[in-house]
Short mmCIF file of C-alpha atoms in Angstrom, two decimals:
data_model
loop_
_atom_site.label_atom_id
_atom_site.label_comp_id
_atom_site.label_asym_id
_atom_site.label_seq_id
_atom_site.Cartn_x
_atom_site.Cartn_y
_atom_site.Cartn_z
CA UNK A 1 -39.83 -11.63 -2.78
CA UNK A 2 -39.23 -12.17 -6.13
CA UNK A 3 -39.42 -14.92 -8.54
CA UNK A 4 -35.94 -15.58 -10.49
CA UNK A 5 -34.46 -18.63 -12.68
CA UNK A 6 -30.78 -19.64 -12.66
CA UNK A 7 -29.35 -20.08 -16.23
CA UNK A 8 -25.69 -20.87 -16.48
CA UNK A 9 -23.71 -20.33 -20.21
CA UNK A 10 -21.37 -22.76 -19.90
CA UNK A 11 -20.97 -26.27 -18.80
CA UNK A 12 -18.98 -25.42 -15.82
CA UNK A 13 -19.68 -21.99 -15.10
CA UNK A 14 -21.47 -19.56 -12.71
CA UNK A 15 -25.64 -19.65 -12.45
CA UNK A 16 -26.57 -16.19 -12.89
CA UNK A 17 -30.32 -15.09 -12.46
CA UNK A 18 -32.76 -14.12 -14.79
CA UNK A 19 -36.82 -12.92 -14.82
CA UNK A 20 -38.32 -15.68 -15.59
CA UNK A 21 -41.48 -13.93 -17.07
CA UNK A 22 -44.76 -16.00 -17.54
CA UNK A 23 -42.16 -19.06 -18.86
CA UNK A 24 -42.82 -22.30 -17.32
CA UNK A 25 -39.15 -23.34 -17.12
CA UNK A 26 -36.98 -26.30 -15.79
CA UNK A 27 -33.82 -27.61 -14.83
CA UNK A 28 -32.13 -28.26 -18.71
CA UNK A 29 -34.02 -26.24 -20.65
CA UNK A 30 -32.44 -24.04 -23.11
CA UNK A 31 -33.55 -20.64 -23.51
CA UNK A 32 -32.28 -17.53 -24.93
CA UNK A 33 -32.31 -14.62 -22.34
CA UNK A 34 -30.81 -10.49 -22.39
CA UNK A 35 -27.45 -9.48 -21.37
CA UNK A 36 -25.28 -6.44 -21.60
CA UNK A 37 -23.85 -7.90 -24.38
CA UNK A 38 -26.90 -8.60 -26.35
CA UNK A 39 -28.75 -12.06 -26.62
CA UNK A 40 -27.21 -15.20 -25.32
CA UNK A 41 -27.89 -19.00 -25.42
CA UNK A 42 -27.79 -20.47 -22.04
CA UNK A 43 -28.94 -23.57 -19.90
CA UNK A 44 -31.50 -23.79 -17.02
CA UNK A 45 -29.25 -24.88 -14.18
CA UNK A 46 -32.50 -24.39 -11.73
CA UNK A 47 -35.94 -24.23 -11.27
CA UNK A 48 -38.15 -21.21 -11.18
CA UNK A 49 -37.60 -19.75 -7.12
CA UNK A 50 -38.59 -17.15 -5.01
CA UNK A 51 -35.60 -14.49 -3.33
CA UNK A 52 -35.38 -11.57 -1.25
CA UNK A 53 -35.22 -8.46 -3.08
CA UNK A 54 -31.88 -7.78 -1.42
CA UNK A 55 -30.18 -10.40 -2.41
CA UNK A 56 -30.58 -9.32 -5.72
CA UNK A 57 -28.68 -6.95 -8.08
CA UNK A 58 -31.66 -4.84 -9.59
CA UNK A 59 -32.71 -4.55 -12.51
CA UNK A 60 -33.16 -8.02 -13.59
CA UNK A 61 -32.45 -9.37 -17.39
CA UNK A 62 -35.49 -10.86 -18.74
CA UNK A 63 -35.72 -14.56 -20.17
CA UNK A 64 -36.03 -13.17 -23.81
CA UNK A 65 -37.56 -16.81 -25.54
CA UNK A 66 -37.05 -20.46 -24.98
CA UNK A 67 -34.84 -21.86 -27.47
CA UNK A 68 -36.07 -22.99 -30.87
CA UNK A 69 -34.43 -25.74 -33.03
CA UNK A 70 -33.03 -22.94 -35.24
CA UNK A 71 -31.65 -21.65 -32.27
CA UNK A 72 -30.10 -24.98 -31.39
CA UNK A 73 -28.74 -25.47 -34.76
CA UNK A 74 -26.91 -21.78 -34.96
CA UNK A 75 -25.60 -22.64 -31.36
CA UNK A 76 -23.99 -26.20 -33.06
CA UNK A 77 -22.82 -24.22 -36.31
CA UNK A 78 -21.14 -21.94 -33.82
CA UNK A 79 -19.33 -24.79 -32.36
CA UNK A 80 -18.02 -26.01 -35.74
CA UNK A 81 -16.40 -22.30 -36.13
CA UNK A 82 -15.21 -22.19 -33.14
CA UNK A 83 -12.82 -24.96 -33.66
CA UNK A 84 -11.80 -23.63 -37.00
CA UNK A 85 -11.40 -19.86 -35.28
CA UNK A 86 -8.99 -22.22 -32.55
CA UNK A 87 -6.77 -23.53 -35.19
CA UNK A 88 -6.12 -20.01 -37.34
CA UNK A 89 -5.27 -18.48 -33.98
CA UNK A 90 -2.59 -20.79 -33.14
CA UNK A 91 -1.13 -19.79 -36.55
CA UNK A 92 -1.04 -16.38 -36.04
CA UNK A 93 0.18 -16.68 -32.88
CA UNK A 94 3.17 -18.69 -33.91
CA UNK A 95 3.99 -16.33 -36.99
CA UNK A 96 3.97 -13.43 -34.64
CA UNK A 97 6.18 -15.18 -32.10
CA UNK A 98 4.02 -14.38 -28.80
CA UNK A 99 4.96 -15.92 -25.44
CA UNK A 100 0.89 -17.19 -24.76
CA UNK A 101 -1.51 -20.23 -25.11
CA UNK A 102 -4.44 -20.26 -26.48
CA UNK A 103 -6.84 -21.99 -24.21
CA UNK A 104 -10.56 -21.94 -25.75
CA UNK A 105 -12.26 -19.65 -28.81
CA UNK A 106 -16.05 -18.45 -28.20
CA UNK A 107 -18.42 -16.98 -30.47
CA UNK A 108 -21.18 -14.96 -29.28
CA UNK A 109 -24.82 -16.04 -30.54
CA UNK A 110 -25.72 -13.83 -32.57
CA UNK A 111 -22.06 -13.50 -34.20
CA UNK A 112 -21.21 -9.83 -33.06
CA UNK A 113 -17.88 -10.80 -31.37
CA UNK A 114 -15.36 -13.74 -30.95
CA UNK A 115 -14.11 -14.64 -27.82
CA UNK A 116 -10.11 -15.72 -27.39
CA UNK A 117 -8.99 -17.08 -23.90
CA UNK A 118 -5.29 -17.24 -23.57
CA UNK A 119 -2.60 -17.78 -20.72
CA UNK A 120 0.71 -15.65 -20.38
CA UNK A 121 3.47 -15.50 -17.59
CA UNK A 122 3.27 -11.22 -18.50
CA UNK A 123 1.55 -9.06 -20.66
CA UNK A 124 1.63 -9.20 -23.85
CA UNK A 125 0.93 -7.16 -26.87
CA UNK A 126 -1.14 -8.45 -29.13
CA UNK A 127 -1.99 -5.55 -31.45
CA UNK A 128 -1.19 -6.91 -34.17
CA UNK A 129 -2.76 -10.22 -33.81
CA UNK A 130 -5.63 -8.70 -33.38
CA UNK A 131 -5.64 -6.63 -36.71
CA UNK A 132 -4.79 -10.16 -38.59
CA UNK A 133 -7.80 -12.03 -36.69
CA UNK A 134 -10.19 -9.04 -37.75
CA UNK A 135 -9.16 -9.16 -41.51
CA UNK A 136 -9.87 -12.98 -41.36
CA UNK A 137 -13.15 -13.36 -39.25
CA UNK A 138 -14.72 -9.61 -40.33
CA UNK A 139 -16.13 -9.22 -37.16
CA UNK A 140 -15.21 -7.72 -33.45
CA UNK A 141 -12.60 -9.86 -31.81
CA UNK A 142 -11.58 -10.00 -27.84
CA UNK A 143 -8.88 -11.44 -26.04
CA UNK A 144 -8.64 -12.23 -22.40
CA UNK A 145 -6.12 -13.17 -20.86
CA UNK A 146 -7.14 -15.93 -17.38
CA UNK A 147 -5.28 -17.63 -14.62
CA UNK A 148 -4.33 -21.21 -14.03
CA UNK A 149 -6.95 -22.01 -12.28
CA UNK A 150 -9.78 -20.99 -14.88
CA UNK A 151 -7.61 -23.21 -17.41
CA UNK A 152 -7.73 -25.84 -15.59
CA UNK A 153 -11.06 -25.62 -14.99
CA UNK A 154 -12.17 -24.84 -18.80
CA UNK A 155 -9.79 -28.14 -19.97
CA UNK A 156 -10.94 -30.10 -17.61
CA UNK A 157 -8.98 -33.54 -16.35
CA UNK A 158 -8.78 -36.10 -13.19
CA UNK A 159 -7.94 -35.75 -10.09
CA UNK A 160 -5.35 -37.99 -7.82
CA UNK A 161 -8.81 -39.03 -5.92
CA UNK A 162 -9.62 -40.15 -9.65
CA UNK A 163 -12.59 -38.18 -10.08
CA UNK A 164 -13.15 -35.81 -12.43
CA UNK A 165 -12.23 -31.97 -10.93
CA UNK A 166 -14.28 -30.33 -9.22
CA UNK A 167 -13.80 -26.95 -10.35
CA UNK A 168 -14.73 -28.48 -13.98
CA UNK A 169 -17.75 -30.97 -12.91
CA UNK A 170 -19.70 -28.95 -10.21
CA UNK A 171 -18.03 -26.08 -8.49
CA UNK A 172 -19.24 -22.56 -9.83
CA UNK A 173 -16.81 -20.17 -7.97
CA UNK A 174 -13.23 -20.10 -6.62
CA UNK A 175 -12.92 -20.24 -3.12
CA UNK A 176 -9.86 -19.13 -0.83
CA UNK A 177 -7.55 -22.38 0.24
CA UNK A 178 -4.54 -22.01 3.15
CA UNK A 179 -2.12 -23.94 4.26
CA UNK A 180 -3.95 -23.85 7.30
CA UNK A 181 -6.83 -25.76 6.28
CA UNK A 182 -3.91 -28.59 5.34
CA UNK A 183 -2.37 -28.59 8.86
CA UNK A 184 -5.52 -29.24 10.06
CA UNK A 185 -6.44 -31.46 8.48
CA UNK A 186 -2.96 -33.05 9.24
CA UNK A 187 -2.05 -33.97 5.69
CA UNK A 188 1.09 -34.16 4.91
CA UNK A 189 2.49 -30.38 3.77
CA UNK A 190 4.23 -31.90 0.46
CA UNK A 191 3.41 -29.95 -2.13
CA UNK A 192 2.47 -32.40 -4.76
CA UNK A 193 0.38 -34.08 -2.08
CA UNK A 194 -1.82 -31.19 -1.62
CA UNK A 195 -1.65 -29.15 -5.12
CA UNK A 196 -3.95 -29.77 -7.34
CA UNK A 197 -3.25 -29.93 -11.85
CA UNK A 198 -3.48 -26.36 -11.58
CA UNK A 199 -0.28 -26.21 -9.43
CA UNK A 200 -2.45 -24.56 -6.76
CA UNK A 201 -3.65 -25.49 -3.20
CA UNK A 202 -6.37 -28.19 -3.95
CA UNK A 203 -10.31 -26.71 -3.70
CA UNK A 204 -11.37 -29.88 -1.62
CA UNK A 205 -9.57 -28.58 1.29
CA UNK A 206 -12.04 -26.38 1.80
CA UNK A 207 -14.90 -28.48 1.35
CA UNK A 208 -13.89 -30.44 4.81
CA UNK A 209 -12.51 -27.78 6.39
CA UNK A 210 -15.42 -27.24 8.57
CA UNK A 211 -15.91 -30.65 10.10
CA UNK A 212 -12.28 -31.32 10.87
CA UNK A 213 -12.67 -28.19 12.89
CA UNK A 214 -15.53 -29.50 14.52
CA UNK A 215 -13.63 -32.92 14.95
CA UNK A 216 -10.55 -31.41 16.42
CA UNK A 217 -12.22 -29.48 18.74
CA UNK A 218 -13.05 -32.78 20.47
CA UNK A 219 -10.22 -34.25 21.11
CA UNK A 220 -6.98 -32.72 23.15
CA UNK A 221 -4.06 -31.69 21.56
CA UNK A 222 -0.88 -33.57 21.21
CA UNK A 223 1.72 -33.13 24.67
CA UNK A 224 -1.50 -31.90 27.02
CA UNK A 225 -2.40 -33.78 29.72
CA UNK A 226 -5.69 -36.04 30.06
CA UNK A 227 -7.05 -37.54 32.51
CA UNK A 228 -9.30 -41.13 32.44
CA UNK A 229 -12.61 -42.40 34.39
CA UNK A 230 -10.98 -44.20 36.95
CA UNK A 231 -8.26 -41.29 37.65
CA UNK A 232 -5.14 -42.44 35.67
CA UNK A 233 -3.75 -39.40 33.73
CA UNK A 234 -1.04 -39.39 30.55
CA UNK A 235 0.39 -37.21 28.23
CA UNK A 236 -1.53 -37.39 25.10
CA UNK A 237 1.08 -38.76 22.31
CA UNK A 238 -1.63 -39.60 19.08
CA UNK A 239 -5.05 -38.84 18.38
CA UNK A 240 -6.98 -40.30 15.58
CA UNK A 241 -9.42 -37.47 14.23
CA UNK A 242 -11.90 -39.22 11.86
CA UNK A 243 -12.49 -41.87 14.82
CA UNK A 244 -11.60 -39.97 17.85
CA UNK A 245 -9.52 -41.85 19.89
CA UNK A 246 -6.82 -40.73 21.94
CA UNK A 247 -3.67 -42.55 22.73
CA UNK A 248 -1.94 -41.49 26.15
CA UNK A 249 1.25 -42.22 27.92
CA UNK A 250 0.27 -43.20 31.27
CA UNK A 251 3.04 -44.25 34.30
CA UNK A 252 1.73 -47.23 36.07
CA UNK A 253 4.04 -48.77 38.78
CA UNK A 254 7.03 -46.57 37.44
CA UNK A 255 6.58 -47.55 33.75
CA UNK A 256 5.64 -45.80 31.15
CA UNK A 257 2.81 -47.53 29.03
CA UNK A 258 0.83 -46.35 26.40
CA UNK A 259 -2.77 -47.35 26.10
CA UNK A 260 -5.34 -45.81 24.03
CA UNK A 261 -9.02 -44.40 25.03
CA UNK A 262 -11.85 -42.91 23.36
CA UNK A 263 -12.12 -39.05 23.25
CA UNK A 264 -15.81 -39.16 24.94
CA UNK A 265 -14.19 -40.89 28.03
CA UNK A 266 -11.74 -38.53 28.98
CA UNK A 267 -11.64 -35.68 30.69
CA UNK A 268 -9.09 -32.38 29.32
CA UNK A 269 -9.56 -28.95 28.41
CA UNK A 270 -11.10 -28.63 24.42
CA UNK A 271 -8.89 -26.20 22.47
CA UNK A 272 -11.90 -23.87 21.70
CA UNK A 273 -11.88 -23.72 25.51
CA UNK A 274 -8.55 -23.29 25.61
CA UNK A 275 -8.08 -20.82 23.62
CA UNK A 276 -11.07 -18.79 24.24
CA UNK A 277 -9.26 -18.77 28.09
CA UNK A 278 -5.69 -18.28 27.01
CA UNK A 279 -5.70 -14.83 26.79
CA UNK A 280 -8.61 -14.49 30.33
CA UNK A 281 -5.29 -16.36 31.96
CA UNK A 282 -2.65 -14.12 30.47
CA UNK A 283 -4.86 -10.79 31.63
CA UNK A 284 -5.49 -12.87 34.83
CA UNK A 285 -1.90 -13.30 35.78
CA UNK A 286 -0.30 -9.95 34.79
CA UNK A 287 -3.33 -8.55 37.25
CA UNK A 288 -1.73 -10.64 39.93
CA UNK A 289 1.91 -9.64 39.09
CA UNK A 290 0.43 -6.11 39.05
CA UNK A 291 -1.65 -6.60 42.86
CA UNK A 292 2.06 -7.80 43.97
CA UNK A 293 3.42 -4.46 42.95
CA UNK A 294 0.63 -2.87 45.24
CA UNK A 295 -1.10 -1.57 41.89
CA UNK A 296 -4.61 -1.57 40.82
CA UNK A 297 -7.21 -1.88 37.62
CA UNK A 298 -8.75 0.62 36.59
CA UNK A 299 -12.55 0.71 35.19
CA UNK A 300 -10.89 0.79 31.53
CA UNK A 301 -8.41 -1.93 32.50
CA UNK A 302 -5.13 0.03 32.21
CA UNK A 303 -3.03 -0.67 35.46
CA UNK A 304 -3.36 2.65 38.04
CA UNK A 305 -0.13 3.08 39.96
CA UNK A 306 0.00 2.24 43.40
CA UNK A 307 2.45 5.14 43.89
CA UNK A 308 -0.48 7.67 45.28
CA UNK A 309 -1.14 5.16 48.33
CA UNK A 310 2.75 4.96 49.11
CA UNK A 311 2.52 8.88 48.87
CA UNK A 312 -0.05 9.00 51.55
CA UNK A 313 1.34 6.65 53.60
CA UNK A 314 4.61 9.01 53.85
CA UNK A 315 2.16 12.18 54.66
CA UNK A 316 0.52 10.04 57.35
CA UNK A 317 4.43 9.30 58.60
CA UNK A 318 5.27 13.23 58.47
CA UNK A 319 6.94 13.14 55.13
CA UNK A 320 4.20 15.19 53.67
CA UNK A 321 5.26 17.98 56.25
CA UNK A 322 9.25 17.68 54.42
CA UNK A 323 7.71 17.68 51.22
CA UNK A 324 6.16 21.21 51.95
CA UNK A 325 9.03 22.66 53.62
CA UNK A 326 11.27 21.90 50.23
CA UNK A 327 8.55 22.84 47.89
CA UNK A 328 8.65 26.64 49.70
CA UNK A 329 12.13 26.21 49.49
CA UNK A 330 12.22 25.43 46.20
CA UNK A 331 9.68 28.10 45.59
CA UNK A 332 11.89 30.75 47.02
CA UNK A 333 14.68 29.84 44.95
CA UNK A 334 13.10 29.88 41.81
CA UNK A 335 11.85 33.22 42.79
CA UNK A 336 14.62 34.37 43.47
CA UNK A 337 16.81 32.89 40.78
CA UNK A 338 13.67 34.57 38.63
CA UNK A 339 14.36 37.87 40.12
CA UNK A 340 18.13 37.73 40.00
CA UNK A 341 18.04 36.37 36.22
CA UNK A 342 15.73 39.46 35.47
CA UNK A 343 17.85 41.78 36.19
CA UNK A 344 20.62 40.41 34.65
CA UNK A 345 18.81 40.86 31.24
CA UNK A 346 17.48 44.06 31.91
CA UNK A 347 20.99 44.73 32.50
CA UNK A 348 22.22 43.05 29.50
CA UNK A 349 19.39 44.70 27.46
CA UNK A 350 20.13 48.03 28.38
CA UNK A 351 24.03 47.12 27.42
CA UNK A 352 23.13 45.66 24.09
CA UNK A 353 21.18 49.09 23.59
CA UNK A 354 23.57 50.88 23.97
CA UNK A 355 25.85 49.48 22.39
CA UNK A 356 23.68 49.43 19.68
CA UNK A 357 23.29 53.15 19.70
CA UNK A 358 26.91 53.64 19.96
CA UNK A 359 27.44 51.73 16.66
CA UNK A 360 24.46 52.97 15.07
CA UNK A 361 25.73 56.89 15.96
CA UNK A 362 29.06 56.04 15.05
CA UNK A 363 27.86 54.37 11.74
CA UNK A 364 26.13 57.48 10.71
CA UNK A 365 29.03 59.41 10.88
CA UNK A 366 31.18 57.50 9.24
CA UNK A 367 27.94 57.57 6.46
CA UNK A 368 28.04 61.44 6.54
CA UNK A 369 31.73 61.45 6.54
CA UNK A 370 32.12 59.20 3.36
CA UNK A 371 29.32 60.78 1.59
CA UNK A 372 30.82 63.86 1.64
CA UNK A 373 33.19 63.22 -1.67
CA UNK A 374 30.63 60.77 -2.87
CA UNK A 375 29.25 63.20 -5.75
CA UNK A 376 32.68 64.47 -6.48
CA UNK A 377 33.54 60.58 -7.09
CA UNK A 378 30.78 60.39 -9.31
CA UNK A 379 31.16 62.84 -11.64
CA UNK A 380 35.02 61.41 -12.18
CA UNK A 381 36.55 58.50 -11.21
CA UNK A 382 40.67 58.72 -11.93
CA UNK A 383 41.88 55.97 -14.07
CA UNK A 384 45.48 54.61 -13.23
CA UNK A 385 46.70 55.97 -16.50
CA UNK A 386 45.94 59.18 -15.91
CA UNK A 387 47.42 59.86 -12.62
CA UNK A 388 50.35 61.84 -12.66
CA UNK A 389 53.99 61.04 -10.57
CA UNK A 390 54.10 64.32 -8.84
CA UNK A 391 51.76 67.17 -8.26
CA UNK A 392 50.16 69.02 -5.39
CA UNK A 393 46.89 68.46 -3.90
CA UNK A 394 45.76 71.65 -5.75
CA UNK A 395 46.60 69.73 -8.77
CA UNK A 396 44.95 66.74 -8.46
CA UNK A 397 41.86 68.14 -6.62
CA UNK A 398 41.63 70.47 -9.98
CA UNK A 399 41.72 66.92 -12.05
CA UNK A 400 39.20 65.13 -9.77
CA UNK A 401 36.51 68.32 -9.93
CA UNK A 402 37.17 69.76 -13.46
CA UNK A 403 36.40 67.29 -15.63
CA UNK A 404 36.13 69.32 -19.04
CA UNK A 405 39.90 70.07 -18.13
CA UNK A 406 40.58 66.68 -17.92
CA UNK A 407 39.40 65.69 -21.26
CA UNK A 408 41.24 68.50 -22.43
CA UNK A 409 44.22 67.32 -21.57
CA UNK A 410 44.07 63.61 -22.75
CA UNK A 411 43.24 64.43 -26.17
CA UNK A 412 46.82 65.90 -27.07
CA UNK A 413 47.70 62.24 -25.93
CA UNK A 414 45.73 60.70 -28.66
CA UNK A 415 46.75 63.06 -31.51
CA UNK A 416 50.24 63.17 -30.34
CA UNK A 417 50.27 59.32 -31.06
CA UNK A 418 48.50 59.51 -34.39
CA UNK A 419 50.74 62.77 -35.74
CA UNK A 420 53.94 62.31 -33.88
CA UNK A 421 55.03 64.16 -30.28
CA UNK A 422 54.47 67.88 -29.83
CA UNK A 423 58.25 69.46 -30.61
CA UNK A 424 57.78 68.12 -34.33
CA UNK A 425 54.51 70.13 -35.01
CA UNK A 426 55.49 73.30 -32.77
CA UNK A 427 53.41 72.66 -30.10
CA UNK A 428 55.08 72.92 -26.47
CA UNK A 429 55.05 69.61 -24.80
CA UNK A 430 53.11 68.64 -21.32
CA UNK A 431 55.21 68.26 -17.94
CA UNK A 432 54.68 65.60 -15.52
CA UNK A 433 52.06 68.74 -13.54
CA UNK A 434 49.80 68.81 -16.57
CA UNK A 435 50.55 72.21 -17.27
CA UNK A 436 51.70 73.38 -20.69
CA UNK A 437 55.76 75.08 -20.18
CA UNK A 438 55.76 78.03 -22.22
CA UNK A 439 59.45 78.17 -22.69
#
């Protein structure tokens, strides 16, 4: 066990626990304790208590002083700047144009940082304002942006009960509401019946969700059946929750009348009951619809086929005999068909070897034969141009293996067309065989 003290910063907000140290401390004290963020001024919201250590996040802050009057009186000068902090905001809000409220300004006790709280439909980017509110205030500033619901509860306001909100009077944290809760409760599921100023599902659902659960759970449902002390029964039409009466429609003499009873007096199934047993039913009657079938439950309550009785009840008839006979004869066949089917493709393996063989042989040959001229090809390939209209194969075999003589002969080309053709300079002219005519 250990002893802590709840001291809440705010007038609304969460009670967080501190060590309260050799302090004798009560509910509405002020008192100045350590944070992560350096010294704050907070409120007492409860006495000094004992707790389990594990319902504590160690380490604990420490209760650093109780508050002093000059303590009280920077906490009230703090207020006055806050208010003037509120109003420059605004302006530099509207000069920069952004789409968010400003909801409440905050300055930290000692005067290390300033606190904005704004709204926003988005995000917004609020660089700049933030390099304008430094160069005014000279210190660290911090915007965060909250929900609805925190607004609401930081402004404050009155409920359509008339009361002051709850959120903003007494109720430290946000709590999950349903629609659930408002069905049953059976309020009406209007929206502005059941929405609170935050446009949210009201918090004080919650808060009686528990005994109209308890309440319901007394009384029958609307359309079951009921039945009364002195063994008239009735559909069940109306029930009044909050004083737990039951009106039933009851046929007396062949008309229909409709009388009303307390809950206590008659006797029907409760719908924690009922639906704690729902599903026993359901599991009950698909085990019956499964015992018609001739099938069973197993240990793990998965249905077990009934099929391996019928099957012994045909081998006690002689059908377990058949059933051998065709499973040998089936045997056989596949054996057979396995036999048969082997030697078809060790059959068509050894053609597909051969035939591979044959190609592969005949592929090599045709290799062998084509490489043959291969390095003749290489050493000169015969351009278009220079093939001649006639010749014999001595000829052009002599073109395709000399090539010296080849170049030999294509030069005269080239300085016949840069000096004119070989009769003008006394040179004997080429025939059509390559050969110089020596007329």
């Amino acid at each position: 066990m250990i002893r802590i003290v709840g001291v809440r910063f705010r007038d609304t907000g969460k009670s967080y626990y501190f060590d309260p140290k050799d302090f004798q401390l009560r509910a509405g004290m002020h008192v100045v304790v350590e944070t992560v963020h350096g010294p704050e001024y907070g409120t007492v919201s409860g006495g000094i208590r004992e707790m389990e250590d594990d319902k504590i996040t160690q380490p604990l802050k420490a209760v650093l002083r109780i508050a002093t009057p000059e303590d009280d009186e920077r906490v009230a000068v703090n207020r006055v700047r806050e208010k003037e902090a509120m109003v420059i905001c605004k302006e530099k809000i509207r000069r920069h144009e952004l789409e968010m409220k400003l909801i409440d300004v905050e300055y930290a006790f000692d005067n290390s940082k300033i606190l904005f709280y704004f709204t926003a439909d988005g995000r917004i980017d609020f660089r700049e304002l933030v390099k304008d509110l430094a160069s005014v205030f000279r210190t660290r500033i911090e915007l965060r942006q909250i929900g609805v619901r925190d607004e609401t509860k930081i402004l404050g306001g009155i409920g359509i009960c008339g009361r002051p909100l709850c959120c903003s009077t007494w109720l430290s944290d946000f709590v999950p509401v349903s629609i659930k809760m408002a069905k049953e409760q059976n309020l009406s599921l209007n929206p502005t019946k059941i929405s609170g100023l935050c446009g949210r599902l009201m918090c004080c659902l919650k808060n009686e969700e528990a005994t109209y659960e308890y309440l319901n759970s007394r009384l029958p449902a609307v359309g079951d059946t009921a039945a009364t002390a002195d063994g008239m029964e009735g559909v069940v039409t109306e029930v009044n929750v909050l004083r737990q009466r039951v009106k039933l429609m009851v046929d007396h003499d062949g008309n229909k009348e409709l009388h009303e009873f307390p809950a206590e007096e008659l006797t029907f199934q409760s719908r924690k009951r009922r639906d704690k047993k729902g599903g026993d039913r359901a599991d009950r009657g698909s085990e019956e619809r499964r015992e018609a079938r001739g099938e069973q439950t197993r240990k793990d309550g998965r249905p077990e086929s009934g099929k391996k009785d019928r099957r012994e009840n045909r081998g006690e008839n002689g059908q377990g005999e058949q059933r051998e006979e065709r499973g040998e004869g089936r045997k056989s066949r596949r054996e057979d068909r396995g036999e048969n089917g082997r030697r078809e493709r060790e059959e068509r393996g050894e053609g597909q070897r051969d035939r591979r063989e044959d190609r592969g042989e005949n592929g090599r040959r045709e290799r062998r034969e084509d490489g043959a001229g291969r390095p003749e090809r290489r050493k000169f390939r015969e351009r278009p141009s220079d093939r001649t209209a006639a010749g014999g194969e001595e000829n052009q075999g002599q073109e395709a293996g000399d090539r010296g003589e080849g170049f030999e002969k294509r030069r005269p080309r080239r300085r016949r067309h840069e000096r004119g053709t070989g009769e003008e300079n006394g040179s004997a002219p080429v025939t059509d065989g390559g050969e110089r005519s020596h007329e």
